[in-house]
Structure formats: C-alpha cells, structure tokens
Coordinates of C-alpha atoms and ligand atoms in Angstrom, one line a residue:
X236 CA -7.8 81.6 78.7
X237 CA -6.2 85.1 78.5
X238 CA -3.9 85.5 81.4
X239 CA -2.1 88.9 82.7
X240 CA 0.1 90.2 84.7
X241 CA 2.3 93.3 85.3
X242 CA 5.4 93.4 86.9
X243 CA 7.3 97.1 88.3
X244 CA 10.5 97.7 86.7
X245 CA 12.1 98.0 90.4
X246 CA 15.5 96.3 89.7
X247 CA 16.6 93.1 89.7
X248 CA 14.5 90.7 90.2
X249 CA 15.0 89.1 94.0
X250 CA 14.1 85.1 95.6
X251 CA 10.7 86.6 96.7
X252 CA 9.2 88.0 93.6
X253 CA 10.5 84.5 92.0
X254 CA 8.4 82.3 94.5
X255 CA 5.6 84.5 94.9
X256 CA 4.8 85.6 91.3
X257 CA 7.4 84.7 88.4
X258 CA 7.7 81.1 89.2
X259 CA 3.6 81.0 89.1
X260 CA 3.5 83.3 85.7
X261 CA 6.4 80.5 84.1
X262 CA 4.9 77.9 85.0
X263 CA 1.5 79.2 83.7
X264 CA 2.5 79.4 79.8
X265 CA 1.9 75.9 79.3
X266 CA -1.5 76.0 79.1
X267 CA -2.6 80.0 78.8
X268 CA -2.5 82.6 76.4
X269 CA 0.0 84.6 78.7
X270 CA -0.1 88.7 78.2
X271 CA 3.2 90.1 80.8
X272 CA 4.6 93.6 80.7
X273 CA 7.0 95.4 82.6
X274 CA 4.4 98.4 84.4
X275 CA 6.8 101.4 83.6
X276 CA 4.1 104.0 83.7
X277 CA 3.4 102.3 87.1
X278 CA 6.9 102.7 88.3
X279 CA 6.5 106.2 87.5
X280 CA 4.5 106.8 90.8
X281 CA 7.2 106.9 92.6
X282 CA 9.5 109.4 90.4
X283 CA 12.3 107.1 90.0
X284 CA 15.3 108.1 88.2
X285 CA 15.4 108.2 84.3
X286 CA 18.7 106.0 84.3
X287 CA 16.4 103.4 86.9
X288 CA 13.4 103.3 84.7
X289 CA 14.9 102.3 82.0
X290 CA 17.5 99.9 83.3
X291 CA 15.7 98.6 85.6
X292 CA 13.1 97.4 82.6
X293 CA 15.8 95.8 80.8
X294 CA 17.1 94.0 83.9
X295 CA 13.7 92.5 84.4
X296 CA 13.3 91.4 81.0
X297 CA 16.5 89.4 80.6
X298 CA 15.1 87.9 84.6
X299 CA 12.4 86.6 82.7
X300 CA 13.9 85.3 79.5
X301 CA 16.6 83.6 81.3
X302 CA 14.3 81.9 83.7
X303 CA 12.1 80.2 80.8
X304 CA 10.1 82.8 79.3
X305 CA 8.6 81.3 76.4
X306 CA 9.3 84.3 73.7
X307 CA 7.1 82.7 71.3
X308 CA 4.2 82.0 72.9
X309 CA 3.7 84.5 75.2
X310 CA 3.5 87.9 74.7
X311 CA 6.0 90.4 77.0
X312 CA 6.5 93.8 76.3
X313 CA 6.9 97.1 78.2
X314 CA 3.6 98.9 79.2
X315 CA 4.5 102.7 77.8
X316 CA 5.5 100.7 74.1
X317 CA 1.2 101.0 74.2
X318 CA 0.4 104.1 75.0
X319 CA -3.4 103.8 73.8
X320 CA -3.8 102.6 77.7
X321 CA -3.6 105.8 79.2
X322 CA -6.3 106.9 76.5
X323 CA -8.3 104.2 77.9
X324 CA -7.4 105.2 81.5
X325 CA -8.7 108.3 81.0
X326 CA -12.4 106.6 79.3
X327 CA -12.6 105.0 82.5
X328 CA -11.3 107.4 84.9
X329 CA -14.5 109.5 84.0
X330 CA -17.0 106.0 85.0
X331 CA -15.1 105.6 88.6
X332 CA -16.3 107.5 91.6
X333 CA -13.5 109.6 93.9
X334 CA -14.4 107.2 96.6
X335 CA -13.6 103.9 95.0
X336 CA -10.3 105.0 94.7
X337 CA -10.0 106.8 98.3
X338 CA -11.1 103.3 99.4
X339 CA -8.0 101.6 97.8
X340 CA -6.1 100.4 100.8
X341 CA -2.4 100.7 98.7
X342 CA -3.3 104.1 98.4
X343 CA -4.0 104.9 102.3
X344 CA -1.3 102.9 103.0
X345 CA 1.2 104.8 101.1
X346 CA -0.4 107.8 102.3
X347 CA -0.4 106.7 105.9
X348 CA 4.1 105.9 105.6
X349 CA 4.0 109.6 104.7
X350 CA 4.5 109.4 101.4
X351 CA 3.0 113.0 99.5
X352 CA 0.8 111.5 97.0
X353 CA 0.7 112.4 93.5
X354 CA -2.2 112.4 91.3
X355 CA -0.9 109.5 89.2
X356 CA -0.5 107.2 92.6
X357 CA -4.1 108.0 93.5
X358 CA -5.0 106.9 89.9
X359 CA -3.3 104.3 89.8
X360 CA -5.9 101.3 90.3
X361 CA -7.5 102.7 86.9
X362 CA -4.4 102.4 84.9
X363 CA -4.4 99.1 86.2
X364 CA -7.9 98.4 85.4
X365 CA -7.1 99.5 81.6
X366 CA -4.7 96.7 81.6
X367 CA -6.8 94.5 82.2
X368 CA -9.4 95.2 79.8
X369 CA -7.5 97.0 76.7
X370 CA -6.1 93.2 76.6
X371 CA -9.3 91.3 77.4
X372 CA -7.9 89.2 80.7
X373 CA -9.7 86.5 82.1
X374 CA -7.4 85.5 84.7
X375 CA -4.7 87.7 86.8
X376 CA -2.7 86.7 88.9
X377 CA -1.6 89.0 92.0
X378 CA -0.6 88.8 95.3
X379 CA -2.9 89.5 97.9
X380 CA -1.7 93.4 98.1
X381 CA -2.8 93.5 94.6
X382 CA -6.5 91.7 94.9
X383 CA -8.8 95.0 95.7
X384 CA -7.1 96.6 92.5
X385 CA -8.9 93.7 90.5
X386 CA -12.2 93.7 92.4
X387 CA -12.0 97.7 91.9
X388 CA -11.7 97.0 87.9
X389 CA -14.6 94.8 87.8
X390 CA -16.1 97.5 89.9
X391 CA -15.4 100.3 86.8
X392 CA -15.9 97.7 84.1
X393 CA -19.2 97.1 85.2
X394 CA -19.9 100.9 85.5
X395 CA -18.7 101.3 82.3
X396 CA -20.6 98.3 80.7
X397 CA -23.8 99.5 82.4
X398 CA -23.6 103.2 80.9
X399 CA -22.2 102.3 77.4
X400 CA -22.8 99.1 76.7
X401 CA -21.2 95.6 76.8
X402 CA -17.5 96.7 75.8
X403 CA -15.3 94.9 78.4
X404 CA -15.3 91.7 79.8
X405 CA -14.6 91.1 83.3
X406 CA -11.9 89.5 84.7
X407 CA -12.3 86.4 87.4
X408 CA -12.8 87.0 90.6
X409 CA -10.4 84.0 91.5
X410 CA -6.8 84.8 92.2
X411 CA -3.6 82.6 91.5
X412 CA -3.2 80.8 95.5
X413 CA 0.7 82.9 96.6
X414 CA 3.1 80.7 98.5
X415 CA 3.9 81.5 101.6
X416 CA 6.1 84.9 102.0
X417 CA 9.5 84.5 101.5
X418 CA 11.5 85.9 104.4
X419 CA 14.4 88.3 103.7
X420 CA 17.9 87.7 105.5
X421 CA 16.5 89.3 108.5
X422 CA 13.7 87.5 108.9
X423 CA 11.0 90.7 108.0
X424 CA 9.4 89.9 104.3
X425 CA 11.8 90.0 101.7
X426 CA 11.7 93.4 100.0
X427 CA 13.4 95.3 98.2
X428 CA 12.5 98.4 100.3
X429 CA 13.8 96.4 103.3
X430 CA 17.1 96.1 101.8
X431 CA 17.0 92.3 102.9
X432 CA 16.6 90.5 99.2
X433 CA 18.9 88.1 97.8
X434 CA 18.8 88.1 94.1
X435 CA 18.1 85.3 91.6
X436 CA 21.3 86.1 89.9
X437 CA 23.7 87.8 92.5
X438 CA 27.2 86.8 92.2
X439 CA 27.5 83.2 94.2
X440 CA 30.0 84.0 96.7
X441 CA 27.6 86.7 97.8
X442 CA 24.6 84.6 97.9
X443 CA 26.9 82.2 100.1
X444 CA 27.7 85.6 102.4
X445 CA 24.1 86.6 102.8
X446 CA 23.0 82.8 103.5
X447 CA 25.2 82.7 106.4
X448 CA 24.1 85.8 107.8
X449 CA 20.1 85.0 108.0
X450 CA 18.7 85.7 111.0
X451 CA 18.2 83.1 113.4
X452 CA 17.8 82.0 117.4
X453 CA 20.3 81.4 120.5
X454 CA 19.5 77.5 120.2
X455 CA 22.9 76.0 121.5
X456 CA 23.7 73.2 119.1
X457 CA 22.9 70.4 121.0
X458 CA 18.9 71.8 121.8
X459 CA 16.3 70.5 119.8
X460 CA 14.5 73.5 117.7
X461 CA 11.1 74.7 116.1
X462 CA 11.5 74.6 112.3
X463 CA 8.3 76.4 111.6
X464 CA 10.1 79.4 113.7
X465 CA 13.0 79.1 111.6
X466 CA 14.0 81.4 108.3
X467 CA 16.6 79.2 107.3
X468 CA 13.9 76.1 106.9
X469 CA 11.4 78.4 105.5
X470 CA 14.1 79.4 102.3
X471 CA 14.9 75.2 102.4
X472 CA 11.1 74.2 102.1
X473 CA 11.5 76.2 98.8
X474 CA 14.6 74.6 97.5
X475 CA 14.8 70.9 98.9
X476 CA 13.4 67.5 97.6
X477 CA 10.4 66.7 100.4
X478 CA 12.8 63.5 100.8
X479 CA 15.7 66.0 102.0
X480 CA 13.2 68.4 103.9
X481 CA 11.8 65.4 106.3
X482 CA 15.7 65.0 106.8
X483 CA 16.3 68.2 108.3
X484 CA 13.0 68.4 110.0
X485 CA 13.5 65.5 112.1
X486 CA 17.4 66.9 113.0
X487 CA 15.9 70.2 114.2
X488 CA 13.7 68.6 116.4
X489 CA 16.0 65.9 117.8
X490 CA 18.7 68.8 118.7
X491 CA 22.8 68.1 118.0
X492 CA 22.3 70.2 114.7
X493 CA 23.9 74.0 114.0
X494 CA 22.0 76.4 112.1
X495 CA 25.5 76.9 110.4
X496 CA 25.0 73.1 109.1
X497 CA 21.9 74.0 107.5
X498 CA 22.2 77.5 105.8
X499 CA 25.6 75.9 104.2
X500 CA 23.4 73.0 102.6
X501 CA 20.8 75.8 101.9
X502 CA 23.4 78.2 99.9
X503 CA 24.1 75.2 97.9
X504 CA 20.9 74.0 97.1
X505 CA 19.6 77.6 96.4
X506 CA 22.6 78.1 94.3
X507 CA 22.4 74.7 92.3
X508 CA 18.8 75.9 91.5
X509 CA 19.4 78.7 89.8
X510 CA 22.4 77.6 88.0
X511 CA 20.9 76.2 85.1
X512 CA 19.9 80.2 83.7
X513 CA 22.7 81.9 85.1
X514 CA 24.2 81.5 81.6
X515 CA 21.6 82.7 79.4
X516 CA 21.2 86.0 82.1
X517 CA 24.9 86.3 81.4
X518 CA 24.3 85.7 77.4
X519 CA 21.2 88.3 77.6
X520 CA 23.6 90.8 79.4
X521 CA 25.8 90.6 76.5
X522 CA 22.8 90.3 73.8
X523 CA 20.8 93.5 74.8
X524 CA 19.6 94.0 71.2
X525 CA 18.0 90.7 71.1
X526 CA 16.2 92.0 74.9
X527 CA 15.2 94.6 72.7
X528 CA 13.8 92.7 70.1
X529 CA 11.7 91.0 72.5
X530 CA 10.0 94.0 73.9
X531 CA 9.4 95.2 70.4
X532 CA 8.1 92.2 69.2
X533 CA 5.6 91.7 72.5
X534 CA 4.3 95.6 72.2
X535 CA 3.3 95.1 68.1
X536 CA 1.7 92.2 69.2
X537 CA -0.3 93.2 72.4
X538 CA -0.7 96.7 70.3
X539 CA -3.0 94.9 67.8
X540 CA -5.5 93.8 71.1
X541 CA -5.2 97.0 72.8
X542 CA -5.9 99.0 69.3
X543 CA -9.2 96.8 68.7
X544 CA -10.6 97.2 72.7
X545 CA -9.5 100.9 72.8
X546 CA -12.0 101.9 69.3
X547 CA -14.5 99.9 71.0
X548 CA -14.6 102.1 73.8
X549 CA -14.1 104.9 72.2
X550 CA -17.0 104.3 69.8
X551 CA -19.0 103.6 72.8
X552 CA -18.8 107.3 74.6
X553 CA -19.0 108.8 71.5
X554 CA -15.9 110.0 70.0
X555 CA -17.2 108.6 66.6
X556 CA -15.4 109.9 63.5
Ligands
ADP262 P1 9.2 94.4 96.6 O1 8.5 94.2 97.9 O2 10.6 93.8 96.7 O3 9.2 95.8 96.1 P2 7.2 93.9 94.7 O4 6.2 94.5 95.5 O5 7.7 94.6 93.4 O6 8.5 93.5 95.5 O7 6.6 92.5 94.3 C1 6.5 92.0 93.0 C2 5.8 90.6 93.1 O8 6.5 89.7 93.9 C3 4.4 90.7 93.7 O9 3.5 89.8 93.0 C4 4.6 90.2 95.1 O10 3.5 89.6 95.6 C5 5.8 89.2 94.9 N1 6.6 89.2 96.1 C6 7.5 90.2 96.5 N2 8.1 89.9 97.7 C7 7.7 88.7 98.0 C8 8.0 87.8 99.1 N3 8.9 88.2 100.1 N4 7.4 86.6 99.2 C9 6.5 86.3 98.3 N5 6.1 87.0 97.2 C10 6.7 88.2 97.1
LIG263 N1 0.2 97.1 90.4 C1 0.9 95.8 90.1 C2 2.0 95.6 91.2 O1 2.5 96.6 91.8 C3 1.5 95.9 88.8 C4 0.5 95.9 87.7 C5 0.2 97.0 86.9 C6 -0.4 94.9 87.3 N2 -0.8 96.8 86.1 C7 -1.2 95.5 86.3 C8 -0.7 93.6 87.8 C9 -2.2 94.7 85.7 C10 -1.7 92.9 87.2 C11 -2.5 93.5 86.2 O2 2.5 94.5 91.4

C-alpha cells in the first residue's frame, strides 16, 4: 500500500510532532511503500523567512534520518524538488467549487485568529489534494486538524474522475488513530506557536530545565493526587515501561509523593529515549551533503510517479501534444 505524508518545514522537530505523527510514519515503513516530503510550498503560506525555509527543511530532514528513517526504502524528499504538483494543482483547482474550500475549517480558522489570508492559504487543501494523487496514495496519515483536507481531495478527485475520466485513485477514508495530545510545559498543547515545545534533540541540560518547570497543582506532598489531571504523568505514559507507569500511578494516588520526584525520573527517562539518535543528528549536522543527497535522491524518485500521474491528467483535459 502507498502511504503519504507531508510534514511543514517549521523548525525543529518537537516531543509532540514525534508522538503524534513521526513516531506513527517510522514505525509505518516496515510494511508500506512510504512517500514523505518536507511541504515547503505549504510553509510558504505563511511568508516565512528565506533563511527559515530553507533551514528549517534541512533541520527536519536530519530529524527524520536520525530517528530511523529508512533512506532506502522509503522515499523522502522536499515537495518544491517536483514542481509538476502545482501544474497539477492548477488541473484541479479548475474541478473544485469556491465553496468547498470556504468550507475548509483550517481556512476559517486562520481567518477567524485574524490572520489576512492570501490566495495560496485559501488554496491550500488543493495543493494538498495534488499530493495525494500525483503520487497515487492509498493511505495518509494526519491528525485530526488535517482529516477534512483528505475528505475534500476525494471530494475533487471524484469531480475530476467524473468529468475526465478514471485518472486518480482515491485515497482511504480511514485515518492513522493519533495518540493522545502531547501537552506542552504549560500544560496547553504542545506547539510550536505556543512557545511551550521541548525538542527531540535540545541540549540535555535544557530538557532537564524545561522538565522541572511543567506546570502542575498546589498538592502538598503528603496529599494523594489525580494522575489523569497531571502533565507530568501524561509526558511519563509516553516514556515509561507499563511496569514503571502502574508504579507511579499507585504513589500519586496514595499521596507522600512530590511532583519534583516524578518530573526528575521523567527528564531521565525522556532523555534516555532519545539518546540512542542524538549521535547520528549530531553526525547529520556535520554531514549536510549526505542530507542533501537524500533529498535529491527521494525527489528523482517520487519525480518518476508524479511525471506519469501529471501526463495522465493532462492528457485527460486536453492539453494533448
Ligand atoms: P505545531 O503545532 O508545533 O506547529 P504542526 O502543526 O506542524 O505542529 O504538527 C505537525 C504534526 O505533529 C501534525 O501531524 C500534528 O498532528 C502533530 N502534532 C503537533 N503537536 C502535537 C501535540 N502536541 N500532540 C500530538 N501531536 C502533535
Ligand atoms: N497540510 C499538512 C499539515 O499541515 C501538510 C501536508 C501537505 C500534507 N501536503 C500533504 C499532509 C499531503 C498529508 C498529505 O500538517
């Protein structure tokens, strides 16, 4: 099964994203054909800096390497390396009605924070759609912010397919199950536009610094307290063996334990489980060619798909030779 996924290029990489998407999209190479790119025209939308853009696509890269991306197998590259997708968005963007994108609730959202839209934000769900289909995706996995931007491209495929012909396939309706949300240091979801992330890699002391610092009740010490209330045990359930986790469950509800006592255990364990790939990130930093490579080698390859899908379509409308 074809699986894909795009990721912004919005720095590095922070606990969140890894428990709610990378760890899923790892852990899903075994078995799938696995498509990822870094969504740089995305990114765009919100006019970040030139220097950002393109460190910030590098940075995620290396995330992903040194967390077990398989290099071989799956193919990773960076969205703009293919630029035969906005020729596709543009094929589609004349299938999909105004109002399927006015209904798109990122878009109102944005709107509704006060955000002045641009015309590429409001387009956005059919850039995404000619992700998906230039590379012929069965299965992508999202978070639940993401899910109407895949019903919408079934939505335009099926336009599409009606008017033209059967050109695209349709991606499943079915959507990878998220873990819970990972809670920032101040309890709030952990985001980087919150300014409350900790970051796979950040320096260890810090990680130490920003552990002790979560967010939590007045419990005295000697009270017993609610660990479903608590950040610190929603970070451990992450981290600790289920063994360790009944442990510390049972001493928050029999009281006589300090929240110090258990973000101290937590900064260790969350430290020990990122250790093994600090050293690659650190060999990536100081390999940036080889980074390189890899986003070369993943565009030739996912150029071939998108080549074959885009003539298709183009064949379909018309724009015959
Ligand atoms: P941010 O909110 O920091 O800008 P993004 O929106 O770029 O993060 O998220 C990228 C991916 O990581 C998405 O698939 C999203 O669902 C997941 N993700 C981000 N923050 C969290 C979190 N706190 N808990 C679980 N998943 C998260
Ligand atoms: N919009 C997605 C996000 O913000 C990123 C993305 C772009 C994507 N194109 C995609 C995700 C195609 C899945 C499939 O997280």
């Amino acid at each position: 099964m074809r699986v894909l996924s795009g990721i912004q290029p919005s720095g590095r990489l922070h606990i969140g994203n890894f428990f709610g998407a990378m760890r899923q999209h790892l852990q899903l190479q075994a078995e799938h054909d696995c498509f990822y790119f870094i969504a740089d025209y995305h990114a765009l939308t919100s006019n970040p800096s030139p220097a950002d853009v393109a460190r910030h696509t590098l940075d995620v890269t290396m995330d992903y390497i040194a967390l077990g991306l398989d290099t071989e197998k799956t193919v990773f590259w960076r969205q703009s390396d293919v630029p035969e997708v906005t020729e596709l968005t543009w094929l589609l963007s004349c299938v999909t009605p105004m109002g399927l994108l006015h209904r798109c609730t990122s878009y109102k959202e944005k709107v509704a924070q006060g955000i002045s839209p641009n015309h590429g934000l409001f387009a956005y769900p059919v850039l995404q759609a000619a992700d998906i289909l230039i590379y012929k995706s069965d299965l992508v996995p999202v978070g639940a912010d993401q899910k109407q931007h895949i019903e919408v491209t079934r939505d335009i495929a099926a336009r599409f397919n009606n008017a033209y012909g059967e050109v695209f396939t349709l991606p499943a309706e079915h959507i990878i199950e998220q873990v819970a949300v990972v809670p920032g240091t101040d309890g709030q979801k952990m985001s980087k536009s919150y300014g409350n992330t900790i970051e796979i890699f950040e320096p260890e002391e810090s990680v130490r610094k920003k552990i002790m610092r979560i967010v939590t009740d007045s419990t005295p010490v000697e009270e017993p307290k609610n660990p479903d209330k608590c950040n610190v045990f929603a970070f451990l359930k992450l981290v600790a063996s289920s063994d360790e986790l009944a442990g510390w469950e049972n001493r928050y509800r029999n009281g006589g334990m300090g929240y110090s006592e258990a973000k101290k255990r937590l900064a260790e364990l969350l430290i020990d489980y990122f250790k093994p790939f600090r050293q690659k990130r650190t060999e990536l930093e100081n390999n940036i060619d080889y980074v390189k490579e890899v986003l070369a080698d993943g565009a030739k390859r996912a150029k071939a798909v998108a080549r074959e899908t885009l003539e298709k379509a183009r064949q379909a409308v018309g724009l015959r030779k």
